[in-house]
Coordinates of C-alpha atoms and ligand atoms in Angstrom, one line a residue:
X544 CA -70.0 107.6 -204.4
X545 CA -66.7 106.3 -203.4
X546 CA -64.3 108.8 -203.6
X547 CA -60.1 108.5 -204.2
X548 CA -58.1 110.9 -203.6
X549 CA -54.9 110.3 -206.1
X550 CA -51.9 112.1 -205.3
X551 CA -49.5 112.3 -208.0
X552 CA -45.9 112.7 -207.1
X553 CA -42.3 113.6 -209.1
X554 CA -41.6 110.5 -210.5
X555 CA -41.4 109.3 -214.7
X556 CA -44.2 106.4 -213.7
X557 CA -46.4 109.9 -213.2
X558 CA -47.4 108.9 -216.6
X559 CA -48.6 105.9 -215.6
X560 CA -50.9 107.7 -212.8
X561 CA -53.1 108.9 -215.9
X562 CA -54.1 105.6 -217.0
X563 CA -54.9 104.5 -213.1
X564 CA -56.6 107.5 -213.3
X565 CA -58.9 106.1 -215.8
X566 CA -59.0 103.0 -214.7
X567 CA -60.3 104.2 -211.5
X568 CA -63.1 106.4 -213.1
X569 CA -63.9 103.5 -215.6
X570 CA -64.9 101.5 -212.5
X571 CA -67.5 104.9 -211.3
X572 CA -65.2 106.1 -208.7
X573 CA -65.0 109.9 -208.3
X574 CA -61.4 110.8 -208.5
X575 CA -59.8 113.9 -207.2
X576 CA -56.0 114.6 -208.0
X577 CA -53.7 116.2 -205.9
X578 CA -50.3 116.9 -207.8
X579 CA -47.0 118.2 -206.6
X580 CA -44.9 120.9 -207.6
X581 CA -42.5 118.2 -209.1
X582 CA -45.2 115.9 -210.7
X583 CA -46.8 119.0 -212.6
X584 CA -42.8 119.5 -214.6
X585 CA -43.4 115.7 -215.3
X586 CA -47.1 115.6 -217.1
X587 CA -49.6 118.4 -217.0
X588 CA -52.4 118.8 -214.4
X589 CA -54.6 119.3 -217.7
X590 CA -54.9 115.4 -218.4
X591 CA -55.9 114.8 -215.0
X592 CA -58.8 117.5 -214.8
X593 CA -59.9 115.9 -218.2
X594 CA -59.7 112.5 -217.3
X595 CA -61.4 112.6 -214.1
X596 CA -63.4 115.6 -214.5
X597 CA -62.2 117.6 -211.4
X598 CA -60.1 120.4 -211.3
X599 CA -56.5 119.2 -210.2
X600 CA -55.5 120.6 -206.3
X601 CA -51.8 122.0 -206.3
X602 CA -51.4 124.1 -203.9
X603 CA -52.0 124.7 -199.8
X604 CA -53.2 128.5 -201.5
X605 CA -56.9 127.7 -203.1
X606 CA -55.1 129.1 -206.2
X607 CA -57.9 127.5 -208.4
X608 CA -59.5 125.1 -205.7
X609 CA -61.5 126.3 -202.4
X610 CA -59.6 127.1 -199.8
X611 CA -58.7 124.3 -196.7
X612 CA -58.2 121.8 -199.3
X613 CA -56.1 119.4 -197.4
X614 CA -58.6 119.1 -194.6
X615 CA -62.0 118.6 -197.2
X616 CA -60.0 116.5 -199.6
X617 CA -58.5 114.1 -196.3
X618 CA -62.1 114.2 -195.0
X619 CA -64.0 113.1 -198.3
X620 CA -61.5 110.3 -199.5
X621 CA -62.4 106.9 -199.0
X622 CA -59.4 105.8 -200.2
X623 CA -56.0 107.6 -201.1
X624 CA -53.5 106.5 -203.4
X625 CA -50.0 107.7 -203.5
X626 CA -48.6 106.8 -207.3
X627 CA -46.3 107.3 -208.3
X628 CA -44.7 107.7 -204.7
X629 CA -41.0 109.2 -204.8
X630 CA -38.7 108.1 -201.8
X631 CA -39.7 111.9 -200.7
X632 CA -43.0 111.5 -200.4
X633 CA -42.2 108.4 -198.3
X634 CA -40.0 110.3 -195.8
X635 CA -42.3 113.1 -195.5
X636 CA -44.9 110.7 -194.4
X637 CA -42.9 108.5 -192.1
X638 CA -41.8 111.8 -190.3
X639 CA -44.7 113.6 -190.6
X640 CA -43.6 116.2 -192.6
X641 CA -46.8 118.6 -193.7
X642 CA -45.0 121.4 -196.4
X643 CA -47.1 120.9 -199.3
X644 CA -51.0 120.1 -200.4
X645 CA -50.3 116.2 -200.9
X646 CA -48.4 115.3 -197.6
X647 CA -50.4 118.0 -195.0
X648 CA -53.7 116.1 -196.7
X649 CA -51.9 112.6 -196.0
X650 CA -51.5 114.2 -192.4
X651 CA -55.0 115.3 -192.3
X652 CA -56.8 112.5 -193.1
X653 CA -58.1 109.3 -191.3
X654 CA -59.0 107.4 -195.0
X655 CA -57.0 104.2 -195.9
X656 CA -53.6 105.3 -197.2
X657 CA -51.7 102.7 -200.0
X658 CA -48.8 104.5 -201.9
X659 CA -47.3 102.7 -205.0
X660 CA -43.2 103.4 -204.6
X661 CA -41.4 104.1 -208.0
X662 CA -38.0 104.9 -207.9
X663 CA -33.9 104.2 -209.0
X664 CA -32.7 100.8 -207.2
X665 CA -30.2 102.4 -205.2
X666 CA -33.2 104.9 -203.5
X667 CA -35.4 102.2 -202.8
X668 CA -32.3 100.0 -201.4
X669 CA -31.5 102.8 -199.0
X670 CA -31.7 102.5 -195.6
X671 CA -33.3 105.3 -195.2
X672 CA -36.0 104.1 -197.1
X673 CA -36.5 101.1 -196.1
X674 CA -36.7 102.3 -193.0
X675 CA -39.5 105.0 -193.7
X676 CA -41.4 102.5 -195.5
X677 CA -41.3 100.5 -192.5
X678 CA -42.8 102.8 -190.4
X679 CA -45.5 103.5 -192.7
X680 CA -46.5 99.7 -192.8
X681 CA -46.5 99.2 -189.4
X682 CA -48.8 102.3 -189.3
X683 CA -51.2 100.3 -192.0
X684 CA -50.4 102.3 -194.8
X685 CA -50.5 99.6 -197.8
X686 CA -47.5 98.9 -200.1
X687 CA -48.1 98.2 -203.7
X688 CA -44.7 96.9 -205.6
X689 CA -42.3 98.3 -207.0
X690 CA -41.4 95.7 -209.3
X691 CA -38.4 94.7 -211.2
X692 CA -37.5 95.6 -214.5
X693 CA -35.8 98.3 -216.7
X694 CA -36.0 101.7 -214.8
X695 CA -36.1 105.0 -216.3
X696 CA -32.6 105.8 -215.2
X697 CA -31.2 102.7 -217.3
X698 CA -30.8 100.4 -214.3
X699 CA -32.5 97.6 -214.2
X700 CA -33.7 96.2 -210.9
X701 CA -36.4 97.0 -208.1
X702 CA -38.0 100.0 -208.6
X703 CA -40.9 100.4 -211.3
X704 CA -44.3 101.4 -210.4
X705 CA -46.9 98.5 -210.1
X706 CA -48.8 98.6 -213.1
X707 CA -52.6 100.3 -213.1
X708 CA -54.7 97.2 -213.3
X709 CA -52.9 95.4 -209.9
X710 CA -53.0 99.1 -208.2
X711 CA -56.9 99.4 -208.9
X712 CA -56.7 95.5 -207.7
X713 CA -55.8 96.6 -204.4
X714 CA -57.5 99.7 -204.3
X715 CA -60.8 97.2 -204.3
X716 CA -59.3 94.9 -202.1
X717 CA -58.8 97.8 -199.0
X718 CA -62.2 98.9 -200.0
X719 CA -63.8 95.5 -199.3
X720 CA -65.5 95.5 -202.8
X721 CA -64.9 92.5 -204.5
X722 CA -64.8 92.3 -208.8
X723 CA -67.7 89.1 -208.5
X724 CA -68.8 90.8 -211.0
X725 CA -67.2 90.3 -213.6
X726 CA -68.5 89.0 -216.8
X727 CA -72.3 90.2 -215.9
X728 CA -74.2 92.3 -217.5
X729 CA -76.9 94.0 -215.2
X730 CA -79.2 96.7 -216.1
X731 CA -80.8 99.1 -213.3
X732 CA -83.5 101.4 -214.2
X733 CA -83.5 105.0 -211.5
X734 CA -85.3 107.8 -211.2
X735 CA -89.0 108.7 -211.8
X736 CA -91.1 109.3 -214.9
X737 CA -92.8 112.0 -216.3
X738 CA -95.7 111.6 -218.4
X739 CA -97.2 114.3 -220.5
X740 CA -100.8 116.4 -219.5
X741 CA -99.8 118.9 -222.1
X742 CA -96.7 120.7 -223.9
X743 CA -95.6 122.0 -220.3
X744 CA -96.7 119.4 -217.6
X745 CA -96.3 116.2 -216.5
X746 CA -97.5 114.0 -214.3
X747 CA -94.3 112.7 -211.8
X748 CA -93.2 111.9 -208.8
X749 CA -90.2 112.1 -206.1
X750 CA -88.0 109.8 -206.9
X751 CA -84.0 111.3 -206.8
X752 CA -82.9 108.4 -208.6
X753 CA -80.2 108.1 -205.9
X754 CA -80.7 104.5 -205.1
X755 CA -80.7 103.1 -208.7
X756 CA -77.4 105.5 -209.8
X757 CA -75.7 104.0 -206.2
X758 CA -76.6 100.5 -207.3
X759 CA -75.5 101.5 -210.9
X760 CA -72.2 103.0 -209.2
X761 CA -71.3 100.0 -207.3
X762 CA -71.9 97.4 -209.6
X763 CA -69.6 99.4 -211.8
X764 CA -67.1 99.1 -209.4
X765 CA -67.6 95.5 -209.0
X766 CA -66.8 95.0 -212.3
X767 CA -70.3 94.1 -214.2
X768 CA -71.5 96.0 -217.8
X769 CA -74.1 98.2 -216.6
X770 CA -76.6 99.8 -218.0
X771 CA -78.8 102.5 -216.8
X772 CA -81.8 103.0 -217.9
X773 CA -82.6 106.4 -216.2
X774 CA -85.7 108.9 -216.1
X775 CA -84.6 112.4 -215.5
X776 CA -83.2 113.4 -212.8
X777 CA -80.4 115.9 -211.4
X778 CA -77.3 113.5 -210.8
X779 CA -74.4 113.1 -212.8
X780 CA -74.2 109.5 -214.1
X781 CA -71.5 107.4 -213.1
X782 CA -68.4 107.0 -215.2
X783 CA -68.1 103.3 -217.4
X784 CA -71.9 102.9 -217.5
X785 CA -74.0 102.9 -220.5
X786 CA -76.7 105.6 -220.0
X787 CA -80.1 105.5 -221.7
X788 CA -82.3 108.7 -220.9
X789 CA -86.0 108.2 -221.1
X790 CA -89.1 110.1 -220.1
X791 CA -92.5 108.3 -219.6
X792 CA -92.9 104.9 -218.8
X793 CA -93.8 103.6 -222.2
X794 CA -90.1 104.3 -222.9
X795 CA -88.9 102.9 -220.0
X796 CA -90.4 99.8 -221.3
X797 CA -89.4 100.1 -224.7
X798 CA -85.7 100.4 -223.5
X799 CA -85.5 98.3 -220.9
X800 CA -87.2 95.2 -223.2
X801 CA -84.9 95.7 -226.0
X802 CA -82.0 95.2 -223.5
X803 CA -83.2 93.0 -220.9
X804 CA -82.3 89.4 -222.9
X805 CA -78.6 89.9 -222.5
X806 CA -78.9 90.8 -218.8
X807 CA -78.2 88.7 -215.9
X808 CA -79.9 90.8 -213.4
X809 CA -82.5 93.6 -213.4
X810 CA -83.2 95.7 -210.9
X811 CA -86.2 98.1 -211.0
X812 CA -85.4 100.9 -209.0
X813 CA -87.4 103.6 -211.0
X814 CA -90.9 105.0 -209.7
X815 CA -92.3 104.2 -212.8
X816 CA -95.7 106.1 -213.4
X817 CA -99.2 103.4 -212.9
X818 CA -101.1 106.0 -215.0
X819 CA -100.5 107.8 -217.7
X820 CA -103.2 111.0 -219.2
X821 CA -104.9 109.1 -222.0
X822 CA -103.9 111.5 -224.4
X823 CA -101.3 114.2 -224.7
X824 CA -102.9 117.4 -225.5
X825 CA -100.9 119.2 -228.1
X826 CA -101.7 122.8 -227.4
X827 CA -101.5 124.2 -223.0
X828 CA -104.2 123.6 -221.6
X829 CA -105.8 126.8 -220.4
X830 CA -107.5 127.9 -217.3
X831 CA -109.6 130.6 -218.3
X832 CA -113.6 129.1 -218.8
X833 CA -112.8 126.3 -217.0
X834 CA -114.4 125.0 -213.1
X835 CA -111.7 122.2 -212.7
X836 CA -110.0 119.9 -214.8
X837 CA -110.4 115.9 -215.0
X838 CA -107.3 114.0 -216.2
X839 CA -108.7 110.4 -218.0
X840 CA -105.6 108.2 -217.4
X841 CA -104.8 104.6 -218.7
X842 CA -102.8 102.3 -217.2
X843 CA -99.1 102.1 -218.3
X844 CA -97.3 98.8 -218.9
X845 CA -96.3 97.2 -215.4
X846 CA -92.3 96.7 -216.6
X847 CA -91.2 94.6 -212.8
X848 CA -94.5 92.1 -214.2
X849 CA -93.4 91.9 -217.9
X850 CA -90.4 91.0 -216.9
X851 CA -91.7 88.5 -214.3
X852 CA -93.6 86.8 -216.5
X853 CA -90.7 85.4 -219.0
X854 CA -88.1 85.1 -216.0
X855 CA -85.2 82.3 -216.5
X856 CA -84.1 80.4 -213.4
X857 CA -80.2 81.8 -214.2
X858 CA -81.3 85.3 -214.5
X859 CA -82.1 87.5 -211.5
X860 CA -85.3 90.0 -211.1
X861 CA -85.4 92.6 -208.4
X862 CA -88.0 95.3 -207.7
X863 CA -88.2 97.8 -205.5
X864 CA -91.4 98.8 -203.1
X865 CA -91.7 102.2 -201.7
X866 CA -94.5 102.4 -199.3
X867 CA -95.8 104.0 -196.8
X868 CA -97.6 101.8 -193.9
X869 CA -96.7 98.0 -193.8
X870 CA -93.9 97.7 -196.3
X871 CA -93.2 94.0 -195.8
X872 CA -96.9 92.8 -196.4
X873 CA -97.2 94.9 -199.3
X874 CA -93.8 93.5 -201.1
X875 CA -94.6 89.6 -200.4
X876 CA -97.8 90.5 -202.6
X877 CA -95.8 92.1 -204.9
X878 CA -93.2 89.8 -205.5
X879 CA -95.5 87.0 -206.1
X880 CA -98.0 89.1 -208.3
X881 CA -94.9 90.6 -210.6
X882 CA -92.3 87.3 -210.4
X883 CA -89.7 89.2 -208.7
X884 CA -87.0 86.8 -207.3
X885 CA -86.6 90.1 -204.8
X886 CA -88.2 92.9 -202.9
X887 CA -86.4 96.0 -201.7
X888 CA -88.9 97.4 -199.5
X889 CA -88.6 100.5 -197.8
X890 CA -91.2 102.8 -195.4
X891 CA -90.7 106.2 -197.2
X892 CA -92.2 107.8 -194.2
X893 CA -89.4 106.8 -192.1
X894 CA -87.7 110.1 -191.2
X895 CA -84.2 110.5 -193.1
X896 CA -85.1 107.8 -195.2
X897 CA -86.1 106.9 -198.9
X898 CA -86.8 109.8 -201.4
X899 CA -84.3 112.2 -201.9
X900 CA -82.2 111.6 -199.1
X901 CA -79.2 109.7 -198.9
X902 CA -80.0 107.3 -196.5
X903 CA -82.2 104.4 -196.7
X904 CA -83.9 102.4 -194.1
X905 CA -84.5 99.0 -196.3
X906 CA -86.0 95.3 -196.3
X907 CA -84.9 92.8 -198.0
X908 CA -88.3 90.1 -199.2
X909 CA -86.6 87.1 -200.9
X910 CA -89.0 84.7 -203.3
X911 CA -88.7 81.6 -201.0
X912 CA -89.9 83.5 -197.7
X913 CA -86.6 85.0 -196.6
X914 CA -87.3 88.7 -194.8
X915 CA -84.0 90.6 -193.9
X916 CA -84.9 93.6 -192.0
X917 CA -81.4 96.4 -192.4
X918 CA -80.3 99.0 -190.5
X919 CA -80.5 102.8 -191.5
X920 CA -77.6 103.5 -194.1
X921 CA -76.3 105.4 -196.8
X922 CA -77.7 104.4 -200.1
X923 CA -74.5 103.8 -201.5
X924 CA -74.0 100.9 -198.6
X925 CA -77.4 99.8 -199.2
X926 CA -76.5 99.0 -202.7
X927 CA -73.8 96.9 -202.4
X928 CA -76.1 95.1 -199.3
X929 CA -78.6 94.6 -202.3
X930 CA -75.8 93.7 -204.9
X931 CA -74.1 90.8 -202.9
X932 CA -77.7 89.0 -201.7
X933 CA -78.3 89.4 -205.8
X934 CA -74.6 87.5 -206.2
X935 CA -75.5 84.8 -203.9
X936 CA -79.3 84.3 -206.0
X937 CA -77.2 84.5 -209.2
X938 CA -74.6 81.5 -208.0
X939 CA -77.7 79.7 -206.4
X940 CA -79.5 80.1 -209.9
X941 CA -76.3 78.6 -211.5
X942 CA -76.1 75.3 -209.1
X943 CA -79.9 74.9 -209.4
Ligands
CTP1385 N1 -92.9 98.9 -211.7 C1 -92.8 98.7 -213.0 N2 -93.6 99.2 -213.9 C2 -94.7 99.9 -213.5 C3 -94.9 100.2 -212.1 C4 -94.0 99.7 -211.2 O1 -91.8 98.0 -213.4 N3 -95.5 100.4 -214.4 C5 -92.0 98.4 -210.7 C6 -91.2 99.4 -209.9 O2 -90.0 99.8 -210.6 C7 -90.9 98.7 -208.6 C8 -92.0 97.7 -208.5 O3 -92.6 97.6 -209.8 O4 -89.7 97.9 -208.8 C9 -93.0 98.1 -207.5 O5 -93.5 99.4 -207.8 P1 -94.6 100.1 -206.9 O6 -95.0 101.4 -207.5 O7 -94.2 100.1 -205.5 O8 -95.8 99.1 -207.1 P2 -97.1 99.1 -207.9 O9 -97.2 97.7 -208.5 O10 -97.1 100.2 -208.9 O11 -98.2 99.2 -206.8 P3 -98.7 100.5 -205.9 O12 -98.1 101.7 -206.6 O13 -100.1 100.4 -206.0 O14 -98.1 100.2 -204.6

């Protein structure tokens, strides 16, 4: 998952920080907060940790983080956002100043750096800081406002903190991801199912779920309504997305019919199960007296095919194919058996690839003959790969 790293300095917009904050997590990004001594006298680190469900960084001395924050917090940020930055923080930065958490990380890191100055007119006149705020531009550290209005000192002028909703604006635009999707509705099904031999076991498989949360994650981000429709699994779901929990693949089905009219895309990303024990026994089953054991199955409901069947030109319909020999043969036939207008197919034998790992070594089979073969890459890549050939079927749906 994307990850930015806020860092909250002294200034009265610090307020303002908390609903970026949100905003942020709203859109599935995993935020981590690093506040200053003097931000901390202006709103407590507690509605940070709340908000963004990390535990707020304060201090160079672990006090209640691990220790070497600056250098693991600078190494995982994608992205890190100054807001509200003080005409301190912008000096320490333009001089390189490294005596506290926030500006020894800002040192430490190689992540895209924007900083949101809010300040009184006469600091943000100053040569001084002009200056500093020159050097950090032509260094490519991005500027975001201040704009003009009534400051907190009762001047009124340059100097208040861009608003949230134009900081998160720019936040996507250094991050390349762009909101096209805004106004969908998508729904992604992830993770395996489990269906019941008896009280105790099930029949499953080894799906993560890692590649239908990432594609949950980033369409987030891009701005869609998503919703998940999720067999168990280990991972936290992202933040903003509407979460349905299901088990076997009867209820996979069950859910993802009731929701799929209002969708414009659906992507089947879940290992759902092709056979299901014909009944579930209600009491263990025991091995004393017995040679073996023989499971009768039945076939479950083939959800991709379903969904195939009743497809609308405007709406898009992409499955997944996990094989293990010939990948690309195997997901032509099953995008013309099940009505997909997609194929993801991937070789799970491929070392450090598919199941459970965070990588995915993918193929893209389009309806009209199209093959795009991918590179190895992190899931999380892979799904914005997968969500922007879905944008370009969606507007090519929409001119048909
Ligand atoms: N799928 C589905 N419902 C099922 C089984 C599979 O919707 N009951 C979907 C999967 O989510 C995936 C696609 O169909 O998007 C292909 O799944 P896969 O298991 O590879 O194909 P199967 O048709 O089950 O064929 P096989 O397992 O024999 O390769």
């Amino acid at each position: 998952m994307n990850c930015i790293v806020l860092g909250v300095t002294g200034g009265i917009a610090a307020y303002k920080a908390v609903d970026l904050a949100r905003q942020l997590v709203l859109r599935g990004f995993e935020v981590k907060t690093i506040m200053t001594e003097h931000a901390t006298r202006l709103i407590g680190p507690a509605t940070f940790r709340a908000i963004t469900g990390n535990p707020v960084a304060r201090s160079m001395f672990a006090d209640e983080g691990e220790p070497m924050q600056h250098i693991s917090l600078a190494r995982e940020a994608d992205l890190i956002i100054v807001a509200p930055a003080t005409a301190n923080i912008i000096a320490k930065m333009a001089n390189g100043l490294a005596d506290d958490l926030l500006s020894t990380m800002l040192l430490a890191t190689r992540a895209p750096i924007m900083v949101a100055p809010a300040m009184n007119l006469e600091m943000w006149r100053h040569a001084a800081t002009r200056a500093n705020l020159e050097v950090l531009r032509t260094r490519g550290v991005r500027i975001v406002g201040p704009e003009s209005g009534f400051l907190a000192c009762g001047e009124e002028g340059e100097g208040r903190m861009t608003e949230p909703d134009l900081i998160l604006e720019a936040a996507l635009d250094i991050l390349g991801i762009t909101a096209s999707m805004e106004g969908r509705t998508v729904l992604v099904t992830a993770g395996g199912t489990r269906e019941p031999i008896d009280p105790v076991r099930y029949i499953g498989n080894r799906s993560s779920g890692k590649m239908g949360y990432a594609l949950a994650a980033a369409a987030r981000r891009m701005g869609a309504r998503v919703i998940l429709v999720s067999g168990p699994t280990y991972l936290q779901a992202p933040q903003g997305v509407e979460v349905i929990a299901v088990e076997t693949a009867e209820e996979m089905w069950r859910e993802v019919m009731a929701r799929e009219e209002d969708c414009d895309v659906v992507i089947m990303a879940a290992a759902v199960a092709d056979f299901s024990p014909q009944a579930r026994k209600s009491e263990k089953i025991k091995k004393d007296g017995r040679e073996g054991l023989t499971l009768e199955c039945r076939p479950t409901r083939d959800i991709l095919r379903d969904l195939g069947q009743k497809n609308r030109p405007e709406r898009v319909l992409v499955g997944f194919a996990a094989e293990t020999g010939k990948p690309v043969e195997n997901a032509v036939h099953k995008l013309h058996a099940k009505g997909a207008d997609m194929i993801v197919a991937n070789d799970v034998s491929t070392l450090g690839s598919g199941f459970d790992s965070d990588f995915n070594k993918a193929t893209m089979v389009y309806g009209d003959g199209r093959v795009i073969d991918l590179d190895l890459m992190p899931k999380i890549e892979l799904a914005a790969r997968i969500w922007d050939a879905v944008i370009a079927l969606l507007e090519a749906g929409e001119t048909r």
